[in-house]
Structure formats: C-alpha cells, structure tokens
XYZ file of C-alpha atoms in Angstrom:
79
model
C 0.000 0.000 0.000
C 1.538 3.312 -1.043
C 1.520 6.307 1.249
C -0.187 9.273 -0.399
C 0.657 11.673 2.432
C 3.056 14.462 1.613
C 5.311 15.590 4.413
C 5.930 19.233 5.226
C 9.574 18.704 4.268
C 8.452 17.491 0.807
C 6.372 20.656 0.431
C 9.328 22.803 1.483
C 11.561 21.138 -1.126
C 9.088 22.028 -3.877
C 8.766 25.551 -2.512
C 12.547 25.924 -2.626
C 12.523 24.915 -6.304
C 9.853 27.563 -6.947
C 11.831 30.201 -5.051
C 15.013 29.377 -6.980
C 13.161 29.752 -10.291
C 11.634 33.028 -9.080
C 15.118 34.233 -8.126
C 16.536 33.199 -11.516
C 13.906 35.229 -13.347
C 14.357 38.242 -11.087
C 18.154 38.218 -11.473
C 17.941 37.817 -15.242
C 15.632 40.819 -15.562
C 17.083 43.011 -12.816
C 13.980 42.780 -10.625
C 14.361 43.399 -6.915
C 12.548 41.441 -4.242
C 12.930 40.723 -0.548
C 12.359 37.652 1.533
C 9.765 38.541 4.116
C 8.236 37.288 7.373
C 8.786 33.577 8.099
C 10.854 33.012 4.960
C 13.351 35.690 6.023
C 13.389 34.442 9.596
C 13.954 30.882 8.428
C 16.779 31.901 6.100
C 18.595 33.770 8.870
C 17.803 31.774 11.996
C 17.467 28.256 10.561
C 19.658 28.547 7.429
C 16.626 27.357 5.451
C 12.995 26.967 6.411
C 11.434 27.367 9.816
C 10.670 23.704 10.532
C 6.893 24.303 10.702
C 6.621 26.942 7.939
C 4.510 25.909 4.959
C 4.753 28.893 2.619
C 7.185 31.305 0.957
C 6.967 35.009 1.671
C 8.465 37.519 -0.778
C 7.673 41.155 -1.454
C 8.399 43.445 -4.398
C 7.809 47.055 -5.263
C 4.797 47.487 -7.550
C 6.898 48.346 -10.628
C 9.051 45.231 -10.275
C 5.960 43.128 -9.628
C 4.213 44.384 -12.766
C 7.357 43.761 -14.820
C 7.651 40.269 -13.293
C 4.112 39.477 -14.414
C 5.098 40.415 -17.955
C 8.461 38.630 -18.163
C 7.375 35.467 -16.379
C 4.940 34.680 -19.178
C 7.898 34.078 -21.498
C 10.240 32.736 -18.822
C 7.783 30.137 -17.579
C 6.569 29.160 -21.027
C 9.194 26.402 -21.103
C 7.928 24.764 -17.921
C-alpha cells in the first residue's frame, strides 16, 4: 500500500525549487525582491525553512511586480 501523504519537508523542497526559479527570473531581468516574514526568519535563523513553515513570503515594489508578471509569461513558457 503506497503512502499518499506528503510531508511538510516534501512541500518545502518544492517551494525551494519555486523560489530558486523566481530568483533566476528576477536576477535575469534586474527585478528586486525581498524575503519577508517567516521566509526571512527561516533563512537567517534556521539557514533554510522554519521547521513548521509551509509557505514562501516575498515582497516586491509594484513596478518590479508588474514587470515580473510580464516577463514570467515568457520565462515560464518552457515549464
């Protein structure tokens, strides 16, 4: 019988992949963003995720966010 439960650590691994892709796009296009809230705390205090955190928190200025929405259409087309 296979276990269909996903562990929090499995979720965090997928979230890290998403964050790395987000970072790649932002660096390529000169977009600035900040880690925020639990994601920032986890990066500094835990050198990764807070063990019980189940999301990624980033923030951007409106102009960078609007540009991200435009460029990610092409950048994520290959996914």
